[in-house]
Tab-separated table of C-alpha atoms in Angstrom:
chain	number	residue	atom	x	y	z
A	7	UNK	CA	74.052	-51.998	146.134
A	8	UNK	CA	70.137	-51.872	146.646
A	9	UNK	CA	68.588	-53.785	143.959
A	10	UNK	CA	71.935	-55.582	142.149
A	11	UNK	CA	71.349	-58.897	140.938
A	12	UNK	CA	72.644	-61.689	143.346
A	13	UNK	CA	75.710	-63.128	142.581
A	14	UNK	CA	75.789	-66.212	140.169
A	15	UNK	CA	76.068	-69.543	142.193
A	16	UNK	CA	79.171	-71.601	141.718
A	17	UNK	CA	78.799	-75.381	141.211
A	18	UNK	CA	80.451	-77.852	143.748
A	19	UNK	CA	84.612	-77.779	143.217
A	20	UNK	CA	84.801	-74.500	140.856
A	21	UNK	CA	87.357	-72.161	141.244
A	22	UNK	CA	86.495	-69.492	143.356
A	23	UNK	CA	86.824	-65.878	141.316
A	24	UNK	CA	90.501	-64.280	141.736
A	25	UNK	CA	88.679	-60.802	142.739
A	26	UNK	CA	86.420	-62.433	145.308
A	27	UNK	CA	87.825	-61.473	148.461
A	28	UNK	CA	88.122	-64.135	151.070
A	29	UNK	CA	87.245	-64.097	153.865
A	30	UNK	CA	89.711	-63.567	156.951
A	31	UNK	CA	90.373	-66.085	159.784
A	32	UNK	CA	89.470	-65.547	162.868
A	33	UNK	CA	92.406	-63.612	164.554
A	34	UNK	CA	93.891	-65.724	167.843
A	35	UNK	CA	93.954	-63.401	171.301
A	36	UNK	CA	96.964	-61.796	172.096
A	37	UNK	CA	98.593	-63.066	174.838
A	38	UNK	CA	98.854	-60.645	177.781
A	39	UNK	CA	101.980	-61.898	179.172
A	40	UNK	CA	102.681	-58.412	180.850
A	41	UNK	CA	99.659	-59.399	182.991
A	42	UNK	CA	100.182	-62.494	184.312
A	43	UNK	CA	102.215	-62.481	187.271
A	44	UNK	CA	102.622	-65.264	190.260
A	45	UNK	CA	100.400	-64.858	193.548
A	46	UNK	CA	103.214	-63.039	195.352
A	47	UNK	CA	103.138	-60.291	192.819
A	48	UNK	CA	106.541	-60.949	190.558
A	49	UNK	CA	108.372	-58.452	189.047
A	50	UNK	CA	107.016	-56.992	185.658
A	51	UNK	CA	109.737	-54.766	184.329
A	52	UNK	CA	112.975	-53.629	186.476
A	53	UNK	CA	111.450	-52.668	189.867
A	54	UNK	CA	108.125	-52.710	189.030
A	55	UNK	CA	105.306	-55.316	189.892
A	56	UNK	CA	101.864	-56.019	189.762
A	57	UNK	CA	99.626	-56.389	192.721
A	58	UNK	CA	98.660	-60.208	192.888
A	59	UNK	CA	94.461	-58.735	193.522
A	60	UNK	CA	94.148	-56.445	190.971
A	61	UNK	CA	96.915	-57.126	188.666
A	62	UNK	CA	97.566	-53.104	188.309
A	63	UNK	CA	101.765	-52.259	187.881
A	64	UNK	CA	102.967	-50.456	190.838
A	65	UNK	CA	106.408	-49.099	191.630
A	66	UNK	CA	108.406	-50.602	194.423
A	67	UNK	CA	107.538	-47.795	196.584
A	68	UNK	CA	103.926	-47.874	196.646
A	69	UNK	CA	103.710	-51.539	196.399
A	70	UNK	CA	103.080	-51.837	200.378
A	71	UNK	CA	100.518	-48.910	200.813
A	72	UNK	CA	98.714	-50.008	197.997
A	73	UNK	CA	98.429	-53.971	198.518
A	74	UNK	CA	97.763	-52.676	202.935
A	75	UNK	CA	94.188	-51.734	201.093
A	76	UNK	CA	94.129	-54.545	198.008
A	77	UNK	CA	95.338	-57.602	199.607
A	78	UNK	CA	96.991	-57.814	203.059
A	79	UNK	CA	96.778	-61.549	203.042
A	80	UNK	CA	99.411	-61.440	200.597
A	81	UNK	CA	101.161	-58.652	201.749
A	82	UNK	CA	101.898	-60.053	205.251
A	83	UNK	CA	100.400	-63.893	205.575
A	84	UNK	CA	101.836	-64.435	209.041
A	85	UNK	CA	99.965	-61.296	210.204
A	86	UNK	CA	96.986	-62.492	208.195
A	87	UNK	CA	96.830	-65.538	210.089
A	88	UNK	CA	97.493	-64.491	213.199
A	89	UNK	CA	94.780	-61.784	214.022
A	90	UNK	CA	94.166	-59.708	210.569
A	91	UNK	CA	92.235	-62.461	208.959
A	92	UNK	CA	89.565	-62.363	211.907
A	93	UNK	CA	89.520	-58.708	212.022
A	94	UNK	CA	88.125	-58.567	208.791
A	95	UNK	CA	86.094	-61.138	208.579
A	96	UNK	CA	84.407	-59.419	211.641
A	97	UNK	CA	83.823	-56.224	209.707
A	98	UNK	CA	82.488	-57.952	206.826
A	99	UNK	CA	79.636	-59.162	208.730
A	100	UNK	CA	78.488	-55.770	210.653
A	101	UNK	CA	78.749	-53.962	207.370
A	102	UNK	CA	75.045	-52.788	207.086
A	103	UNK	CA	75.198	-50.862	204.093
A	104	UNK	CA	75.992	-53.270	201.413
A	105	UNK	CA	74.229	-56.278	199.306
A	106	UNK	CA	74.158	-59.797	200.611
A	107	UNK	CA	75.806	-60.471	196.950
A	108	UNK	CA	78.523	-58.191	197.698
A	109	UNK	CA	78.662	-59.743	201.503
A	110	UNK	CA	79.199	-63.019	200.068
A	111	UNK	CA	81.818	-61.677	197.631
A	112	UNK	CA	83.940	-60.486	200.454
A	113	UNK	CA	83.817	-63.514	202.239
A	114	UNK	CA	84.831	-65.689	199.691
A	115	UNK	CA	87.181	-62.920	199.033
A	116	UNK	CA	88.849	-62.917	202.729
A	117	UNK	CA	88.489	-66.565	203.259
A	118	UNK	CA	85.709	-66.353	205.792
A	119	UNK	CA	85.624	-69.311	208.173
A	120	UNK	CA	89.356	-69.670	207.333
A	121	UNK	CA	92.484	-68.167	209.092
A	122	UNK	CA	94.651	-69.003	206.242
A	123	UNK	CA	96.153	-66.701	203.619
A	124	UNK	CA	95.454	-69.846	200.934
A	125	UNK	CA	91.597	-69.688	201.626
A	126	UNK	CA	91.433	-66.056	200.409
A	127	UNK	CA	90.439	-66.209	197.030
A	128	UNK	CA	91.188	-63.635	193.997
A	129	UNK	CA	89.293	-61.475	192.725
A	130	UNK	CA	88.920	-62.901	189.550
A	131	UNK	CA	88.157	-66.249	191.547
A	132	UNK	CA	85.528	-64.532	193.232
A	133	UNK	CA	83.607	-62.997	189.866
A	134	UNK	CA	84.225	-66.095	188.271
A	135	UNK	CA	82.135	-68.229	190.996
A	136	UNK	CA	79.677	-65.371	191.672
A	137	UNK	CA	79.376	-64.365	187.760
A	138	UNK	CA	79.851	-60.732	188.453
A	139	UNK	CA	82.477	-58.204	187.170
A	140	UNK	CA	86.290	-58.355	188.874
A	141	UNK	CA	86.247	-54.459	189.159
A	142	UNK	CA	83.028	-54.776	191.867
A	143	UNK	CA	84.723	-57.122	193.451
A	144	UNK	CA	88.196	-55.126	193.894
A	145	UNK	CA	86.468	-51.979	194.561
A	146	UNK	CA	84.444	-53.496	197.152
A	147	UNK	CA	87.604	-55.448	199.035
A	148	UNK	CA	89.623	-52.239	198.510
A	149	UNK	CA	86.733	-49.520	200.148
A	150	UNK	CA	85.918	-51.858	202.896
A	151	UNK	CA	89.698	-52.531	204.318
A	152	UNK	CA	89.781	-48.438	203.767
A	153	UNK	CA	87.128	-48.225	206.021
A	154	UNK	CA	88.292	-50.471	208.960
A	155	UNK	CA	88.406	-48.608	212.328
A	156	UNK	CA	91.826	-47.705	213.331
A	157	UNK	CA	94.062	-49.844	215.525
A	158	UNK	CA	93.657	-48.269	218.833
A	159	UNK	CA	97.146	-49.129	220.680
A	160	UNK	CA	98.088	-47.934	224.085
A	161	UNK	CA	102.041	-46.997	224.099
A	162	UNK	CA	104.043	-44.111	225.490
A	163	UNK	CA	103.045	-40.185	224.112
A	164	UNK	CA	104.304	-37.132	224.949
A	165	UNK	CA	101.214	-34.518	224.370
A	166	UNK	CA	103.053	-31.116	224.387
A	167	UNK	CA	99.211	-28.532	223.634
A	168	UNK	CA	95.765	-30.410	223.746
A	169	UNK	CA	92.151	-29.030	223.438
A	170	UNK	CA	89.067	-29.806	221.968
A	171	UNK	CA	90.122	-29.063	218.686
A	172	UNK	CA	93.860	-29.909	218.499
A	173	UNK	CA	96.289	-32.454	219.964
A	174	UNK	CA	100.665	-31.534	219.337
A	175	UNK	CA	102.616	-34.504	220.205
A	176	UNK	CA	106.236	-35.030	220.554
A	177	UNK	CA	107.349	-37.481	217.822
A	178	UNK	CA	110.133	-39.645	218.745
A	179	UNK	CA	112.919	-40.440	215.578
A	180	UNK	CA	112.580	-43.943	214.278
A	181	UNK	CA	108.384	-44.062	215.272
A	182	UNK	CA	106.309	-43.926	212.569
A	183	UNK	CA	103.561	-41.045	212.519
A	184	UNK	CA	101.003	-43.329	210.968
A	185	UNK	CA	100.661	-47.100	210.222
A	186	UNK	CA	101.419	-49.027	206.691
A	187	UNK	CA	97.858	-49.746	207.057
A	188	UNK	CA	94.543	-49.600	208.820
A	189	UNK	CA	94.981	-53.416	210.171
A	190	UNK	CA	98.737	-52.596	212.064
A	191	UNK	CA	99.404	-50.334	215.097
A	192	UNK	CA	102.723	-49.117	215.839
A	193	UNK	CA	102.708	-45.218	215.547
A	194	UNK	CA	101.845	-42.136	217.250
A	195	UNK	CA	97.708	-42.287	214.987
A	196	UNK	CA	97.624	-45.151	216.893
A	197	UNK	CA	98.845	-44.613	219.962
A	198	UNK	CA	96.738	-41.004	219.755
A	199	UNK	CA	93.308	-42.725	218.990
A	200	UNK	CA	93.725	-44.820	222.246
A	201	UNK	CA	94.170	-42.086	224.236
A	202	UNK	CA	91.553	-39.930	222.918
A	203	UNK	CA	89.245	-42.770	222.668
A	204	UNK	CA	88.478	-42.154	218.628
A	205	UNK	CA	90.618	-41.641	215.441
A	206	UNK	CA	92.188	-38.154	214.998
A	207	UNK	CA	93.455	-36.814	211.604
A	208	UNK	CA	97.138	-36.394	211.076
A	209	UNK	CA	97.562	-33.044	209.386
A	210	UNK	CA	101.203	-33.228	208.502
A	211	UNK	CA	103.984	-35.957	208.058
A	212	UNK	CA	107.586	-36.064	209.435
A	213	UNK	CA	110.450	-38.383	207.918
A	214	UNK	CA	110.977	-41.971	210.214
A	215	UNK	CA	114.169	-40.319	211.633
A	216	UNK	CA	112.991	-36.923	211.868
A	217	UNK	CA	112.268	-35.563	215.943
A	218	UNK	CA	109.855	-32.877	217.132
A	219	UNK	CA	106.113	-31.260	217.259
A	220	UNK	CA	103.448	-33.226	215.219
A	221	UNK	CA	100.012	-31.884	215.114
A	222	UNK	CA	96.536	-33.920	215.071
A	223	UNK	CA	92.785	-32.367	214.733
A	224	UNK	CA	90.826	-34.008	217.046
A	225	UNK	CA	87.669	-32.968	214.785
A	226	UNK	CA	86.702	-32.300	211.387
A	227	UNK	CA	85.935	-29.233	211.610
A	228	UNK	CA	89.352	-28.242	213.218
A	229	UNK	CA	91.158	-30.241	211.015
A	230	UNK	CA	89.425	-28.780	207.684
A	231	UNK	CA	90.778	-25.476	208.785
A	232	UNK	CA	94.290	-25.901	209.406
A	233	UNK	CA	94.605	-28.164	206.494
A	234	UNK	CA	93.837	-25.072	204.313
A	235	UNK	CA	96.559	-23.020	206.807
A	236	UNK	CA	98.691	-25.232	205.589
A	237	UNK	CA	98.031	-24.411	202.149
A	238	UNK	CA	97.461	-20.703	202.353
A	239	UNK	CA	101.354	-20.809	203.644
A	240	UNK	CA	99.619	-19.554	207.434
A	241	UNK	CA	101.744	-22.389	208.880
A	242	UNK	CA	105.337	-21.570	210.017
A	243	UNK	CA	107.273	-24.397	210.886
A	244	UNK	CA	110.722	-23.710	212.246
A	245	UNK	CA	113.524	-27.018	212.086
A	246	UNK	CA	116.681	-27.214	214.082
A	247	UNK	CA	119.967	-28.678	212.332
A	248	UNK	CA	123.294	-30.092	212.888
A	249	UNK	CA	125.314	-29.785	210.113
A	250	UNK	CA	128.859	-29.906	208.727
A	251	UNK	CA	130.145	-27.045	206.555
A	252	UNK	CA	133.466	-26.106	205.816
A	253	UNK	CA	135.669	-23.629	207.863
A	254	UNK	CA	134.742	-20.366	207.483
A	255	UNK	CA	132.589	-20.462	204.246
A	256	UNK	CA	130.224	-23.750	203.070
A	257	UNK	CA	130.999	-25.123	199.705
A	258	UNK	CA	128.083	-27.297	198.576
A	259	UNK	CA	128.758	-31.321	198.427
A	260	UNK	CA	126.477	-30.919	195.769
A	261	UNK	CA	124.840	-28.027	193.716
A	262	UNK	CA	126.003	-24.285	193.511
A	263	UNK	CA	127.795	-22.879	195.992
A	264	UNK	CA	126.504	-19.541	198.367
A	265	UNK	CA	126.866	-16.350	196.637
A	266	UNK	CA	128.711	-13.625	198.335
A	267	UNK	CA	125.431	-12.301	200.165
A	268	UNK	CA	124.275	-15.424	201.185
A	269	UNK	CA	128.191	-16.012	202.611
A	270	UNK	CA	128.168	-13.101	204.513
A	271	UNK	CA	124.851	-13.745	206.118
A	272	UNK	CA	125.988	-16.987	207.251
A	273	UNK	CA	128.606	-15.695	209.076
A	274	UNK	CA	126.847	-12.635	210.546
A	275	UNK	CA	124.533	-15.335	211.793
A	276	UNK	CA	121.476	-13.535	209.800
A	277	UNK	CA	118.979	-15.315	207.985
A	278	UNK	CA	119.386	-16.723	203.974
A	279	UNK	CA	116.851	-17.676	201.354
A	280	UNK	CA	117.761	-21.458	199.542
A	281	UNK	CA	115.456	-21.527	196.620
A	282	UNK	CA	116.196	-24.249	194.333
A	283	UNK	CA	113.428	-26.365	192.804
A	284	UNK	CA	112.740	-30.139	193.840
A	285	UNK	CA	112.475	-33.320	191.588
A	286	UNK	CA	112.081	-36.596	192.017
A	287	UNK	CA	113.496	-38.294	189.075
A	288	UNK	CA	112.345	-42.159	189.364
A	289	UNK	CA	108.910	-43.033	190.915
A	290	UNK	CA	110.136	-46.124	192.543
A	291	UNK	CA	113.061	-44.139	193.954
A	292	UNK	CA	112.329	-41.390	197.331
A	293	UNK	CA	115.044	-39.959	196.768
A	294	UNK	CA	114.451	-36.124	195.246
A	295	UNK	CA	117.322	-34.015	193.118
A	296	UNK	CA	117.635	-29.791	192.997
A	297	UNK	CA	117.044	-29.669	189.040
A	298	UNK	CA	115.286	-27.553	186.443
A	299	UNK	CA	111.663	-28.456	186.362
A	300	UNK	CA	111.591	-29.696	189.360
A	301	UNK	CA	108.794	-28.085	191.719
A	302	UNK	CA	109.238	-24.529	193.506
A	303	UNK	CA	110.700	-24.718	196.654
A	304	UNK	CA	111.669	-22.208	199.312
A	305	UNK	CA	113.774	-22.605	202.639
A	306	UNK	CA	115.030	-19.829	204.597
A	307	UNK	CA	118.045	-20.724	206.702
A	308	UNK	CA	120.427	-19.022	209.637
A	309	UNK	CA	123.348	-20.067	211.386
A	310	UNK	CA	122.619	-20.434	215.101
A	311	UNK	CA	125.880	-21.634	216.374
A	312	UNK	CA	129.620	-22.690	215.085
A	313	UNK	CA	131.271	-25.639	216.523
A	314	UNK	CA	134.307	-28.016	216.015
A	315	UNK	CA	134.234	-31.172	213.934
A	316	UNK	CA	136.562	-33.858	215.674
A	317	UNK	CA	135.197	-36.870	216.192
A	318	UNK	CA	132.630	-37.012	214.204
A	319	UNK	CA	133.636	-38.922	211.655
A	320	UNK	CA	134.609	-37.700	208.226
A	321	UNK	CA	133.884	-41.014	205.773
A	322	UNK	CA	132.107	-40.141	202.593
A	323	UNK	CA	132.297	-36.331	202.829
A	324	UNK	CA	132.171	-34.782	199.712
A	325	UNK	CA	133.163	-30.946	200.280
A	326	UNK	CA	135.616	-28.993	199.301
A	327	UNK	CA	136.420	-26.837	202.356
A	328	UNK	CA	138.013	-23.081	201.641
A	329	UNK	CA	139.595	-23.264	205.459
A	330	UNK	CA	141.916	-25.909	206.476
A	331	UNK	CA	139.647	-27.967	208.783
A	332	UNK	CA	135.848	-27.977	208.410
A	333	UNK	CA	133.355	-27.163	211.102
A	334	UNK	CA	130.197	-27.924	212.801
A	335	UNK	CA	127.026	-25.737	212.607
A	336	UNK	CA	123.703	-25.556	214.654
A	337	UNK	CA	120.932	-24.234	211.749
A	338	UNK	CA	117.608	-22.985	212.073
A	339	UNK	CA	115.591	-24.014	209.087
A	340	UNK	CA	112.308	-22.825	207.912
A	341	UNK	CA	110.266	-24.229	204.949
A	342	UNK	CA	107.762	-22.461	202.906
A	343	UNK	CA	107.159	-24.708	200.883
A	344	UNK	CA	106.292	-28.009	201.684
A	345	UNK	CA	108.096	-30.469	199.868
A	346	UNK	CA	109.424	-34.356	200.725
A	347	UNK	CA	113.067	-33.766	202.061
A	348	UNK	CA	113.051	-30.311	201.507
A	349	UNK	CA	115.228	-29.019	204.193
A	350	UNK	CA	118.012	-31.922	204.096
A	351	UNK	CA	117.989	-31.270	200.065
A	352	UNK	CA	118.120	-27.527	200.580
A	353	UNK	CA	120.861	-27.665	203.014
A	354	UNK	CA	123.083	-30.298	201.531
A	355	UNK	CA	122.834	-28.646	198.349
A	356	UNK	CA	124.770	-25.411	199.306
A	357	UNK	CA	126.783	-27.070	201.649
A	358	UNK	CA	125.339	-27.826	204.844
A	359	UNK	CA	124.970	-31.049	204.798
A	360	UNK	CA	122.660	-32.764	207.513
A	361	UNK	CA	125.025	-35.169	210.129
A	362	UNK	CA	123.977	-39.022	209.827
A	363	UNK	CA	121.897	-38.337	206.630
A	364	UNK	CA	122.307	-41.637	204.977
A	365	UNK	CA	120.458	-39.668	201.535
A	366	UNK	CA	121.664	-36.381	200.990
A	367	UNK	CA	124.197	-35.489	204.524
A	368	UNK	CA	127.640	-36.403	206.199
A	369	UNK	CA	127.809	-40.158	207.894
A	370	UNK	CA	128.427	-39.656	211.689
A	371	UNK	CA	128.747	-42.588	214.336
A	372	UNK	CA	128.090	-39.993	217.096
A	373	UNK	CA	124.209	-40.260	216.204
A	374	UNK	CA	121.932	-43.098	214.205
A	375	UNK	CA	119.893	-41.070	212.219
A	376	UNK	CA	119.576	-37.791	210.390
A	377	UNK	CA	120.607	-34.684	213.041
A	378	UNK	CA	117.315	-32.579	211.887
A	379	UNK	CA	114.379	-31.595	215.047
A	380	UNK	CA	111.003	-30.131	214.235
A	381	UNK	CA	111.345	-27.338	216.637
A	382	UNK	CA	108.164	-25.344	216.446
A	383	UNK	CA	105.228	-24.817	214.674
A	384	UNK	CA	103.150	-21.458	214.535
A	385	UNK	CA	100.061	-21.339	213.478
A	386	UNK	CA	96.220	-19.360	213.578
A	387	UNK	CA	93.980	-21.755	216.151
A	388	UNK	CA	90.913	-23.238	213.979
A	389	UNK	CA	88.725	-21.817	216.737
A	390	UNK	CA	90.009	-18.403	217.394
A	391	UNK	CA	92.099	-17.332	215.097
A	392	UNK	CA	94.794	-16.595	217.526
A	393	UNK	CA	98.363	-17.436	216.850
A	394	UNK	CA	99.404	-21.237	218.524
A	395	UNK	CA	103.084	-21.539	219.112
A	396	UNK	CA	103.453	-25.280	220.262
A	397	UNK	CA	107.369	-25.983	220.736
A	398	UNK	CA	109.103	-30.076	221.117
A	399	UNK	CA	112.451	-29.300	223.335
A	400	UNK	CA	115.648	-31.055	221.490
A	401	UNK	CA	115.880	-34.482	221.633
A	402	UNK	CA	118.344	-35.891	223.950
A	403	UNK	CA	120.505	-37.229	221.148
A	404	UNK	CA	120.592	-34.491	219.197
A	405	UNK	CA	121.804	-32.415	222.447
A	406	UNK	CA	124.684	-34.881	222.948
A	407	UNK	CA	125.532	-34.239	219.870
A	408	UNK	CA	125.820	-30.777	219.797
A	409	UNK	CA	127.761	-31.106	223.630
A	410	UNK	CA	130.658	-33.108	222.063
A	411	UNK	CA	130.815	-30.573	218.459
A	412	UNK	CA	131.343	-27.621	221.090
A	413	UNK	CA	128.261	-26.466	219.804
A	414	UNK	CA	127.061	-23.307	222.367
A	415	UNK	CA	123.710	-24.095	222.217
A	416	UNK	CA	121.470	-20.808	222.394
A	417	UNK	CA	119.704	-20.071	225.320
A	418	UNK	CA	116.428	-20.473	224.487
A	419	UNK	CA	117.135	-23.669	223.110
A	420	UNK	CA	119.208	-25.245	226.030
A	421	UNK	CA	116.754	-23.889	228.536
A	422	UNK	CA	114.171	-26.027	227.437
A	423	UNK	CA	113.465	-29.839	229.453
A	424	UNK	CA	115.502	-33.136	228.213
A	425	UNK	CA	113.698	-35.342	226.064
């Protein structure tokens, strides 16, 4: 305390005082094993690892998105060296808006000079050499490979409504409706932004395997306002199905099964409500569960045509049919809510399951993907308001399909142009 004597001095090799507290050695630093990981990115814990750049844990499914904008070098070295590597050493130098200190951290970053993957160096390579802070030098890398122009790739498109404010396209199954990142081509963004000339926004997604109308803005402006459609629920999209169900009544491979109402409506061929709530129990895992807690979700459903079920494989099935056989059904699915897998979920879980759905459906060797068409989409035209009905004809496969089920195709439906 303020004015205490000072404490007596000791003479050279006298006990120190028991109640003299000593003092503590310096502690040694912890060891962050967890962090450390090899320049490939090992694995952490089960299926997660950490991104060789930043050293941030990421599952296994956002591993490639995220290291497309961290460190595509390591992502993908032969595509590194054979064209990426240039590309953005390119766009490092026409930046105009940053500091020659951060130019010359992206080029030692990237390797500039160097087509090789081993010339890139780290980030904390980079801040070590420059004496600056690792996060400017990830956030720098990471904003600048976000803001790469779009690979403009010329490849087949089928435009089915275009104006100044909106392009619909007809998406193939099995083509991708954007790229795993801003340096690869390959989808229908890219194959769009050639056309047009400059980069369009996609305003809604559709699974690998899943056919049918995809929409684009081909402004802001435009695309601003149907985003919020979207959200507002002023977006009807309406899915065609092929599915298998059993006899004369669908009992669920999984879930409950339909209630008396919904039965009857089935048969009647008049529209059903599914609402059973969506969760996606592991992060690393896309595959999504009906459970408690999960979020809201709403399909409405009817039964468009009743077909037969030979040859189309029954390995795997897990119904329990009430009629002696089962049967093939042509459904007409609409989703208002918008959630990943929603209608193959939906449907499987009362017992419709989708044909060639290698997640939730029925395996079929008549087609090589998931039997499920985005048919048409409804919706109020940014410009004037005015309801836009843009409609994708059924795929070819999908047709064939429903030819050798004995599936009477409506005519509205089978009057439309093979695609």
């Amino acid at each position: 305390p303020p004015g205490a004597p000072p404490p007596p001095r000791r003479n050279r090799g006298e006990a120190e005082p028991q109640n003299r507290k000593r003092s503590k050695p310096p502690r040694a630093p912890k060891k962050h094993s967890q962090r450390r990981s090899s320049s490939s990115g090992s694995a952490s814990s089960g299926d997660a690892t950490l991104c060789p750049a930043c050293r941030i844990s990421l599952s296994r499914r956002a591993r490639r998105r995220h290291m497309a904008i961290c460190c595509p070098e390591r992502l993908d070295p032969v595509g590194w060296e054979t064209g990426e590597a240039l590309t953005v050493q390119r766009h490092v130098e026409r930046m105009t808006d940053i500091s020659e200190r951060t130019r010359e951290a992206l080029r030692l970053r990237f390797g500039s000079g160097s087509a090789q993957a081993s010339a890139c160096l780290l980030p904390h390579e980079v801040a070590r050499r420059l004496r600056m802070p690792t996060a400017h030098v990830v956030q720098s890398a990471q904003q600048m490979l976000s803001a790469l122009p779009l690979v403009a790739e010329e490849g087949p498109l089928e435009v089915l409504y275009e104006d100044e404010e909106l392009v619909a396209v007809a998406k193939p199954a099995g083509t991708p409706s954007h790229p795993a990142s801003r340096l690869r081509g390959g989808s229908l963004l890219n194959r769009l932004a050639f056309r047009l000339g400059r980069e369009p926004r996609l305003l809604h997604r559709l699974d690998l395997g899943t056919s049918g109308v995809l929409l684009f803005g081909a402004s802001y402006q435009a695309a601003s306002t149907v985003q919020q459609a979207f959200q507002n629920g002023a977006v009807r999209k309406t899915y065609l199905a092929i599915c298998r169900g059993g006899g004369g009544a669908a009992v669920p491979a999984m879930g409950a099964p339909l209630n008396e109402q919904q039965r009857l409506q089935l048969r009647n061929g008049k529209q059903f409500t599914i609402a059973a709530p969506i969760l996606q129990p592991d992060p690393a895992d896309i595959k999504r569960v009906v459970r408690e807690g999960g979020k809201r979700s709403v399909t409405q459903a009817q039964l468009l045509a009743r077909g037969a079920w030979r040859h189309a494989g029954d390995q795997g099935a897990r119904l329990v049919e009430e009629a002696p056989e089962p049967a093939s059904f042509l459904v007409q699915a609409q989703p208002l809510t918008g959630r990943t897998h929603q209608i193959r979920l939906h449907l499987a879980h009362v017992g419709l399951p989708l044909l060639g759905d290698s997640l939730y459906g029925v395996p079929c060797e008549l087609i090589n993907r998931h039997a499920l068409h985005a048919y048409q989409l409804t919706l109020p035209h940014p410009r004037s308001g005015k309801p836009l009905t843009v409609t994708a004809p059924l795929p070819k496969d999908m047709r064939e399909l429903a030819e050798q089920l004995s599936l009477q195709l409506p005519e509205s439906i089978a009057g439309g142009p093979v695609v």
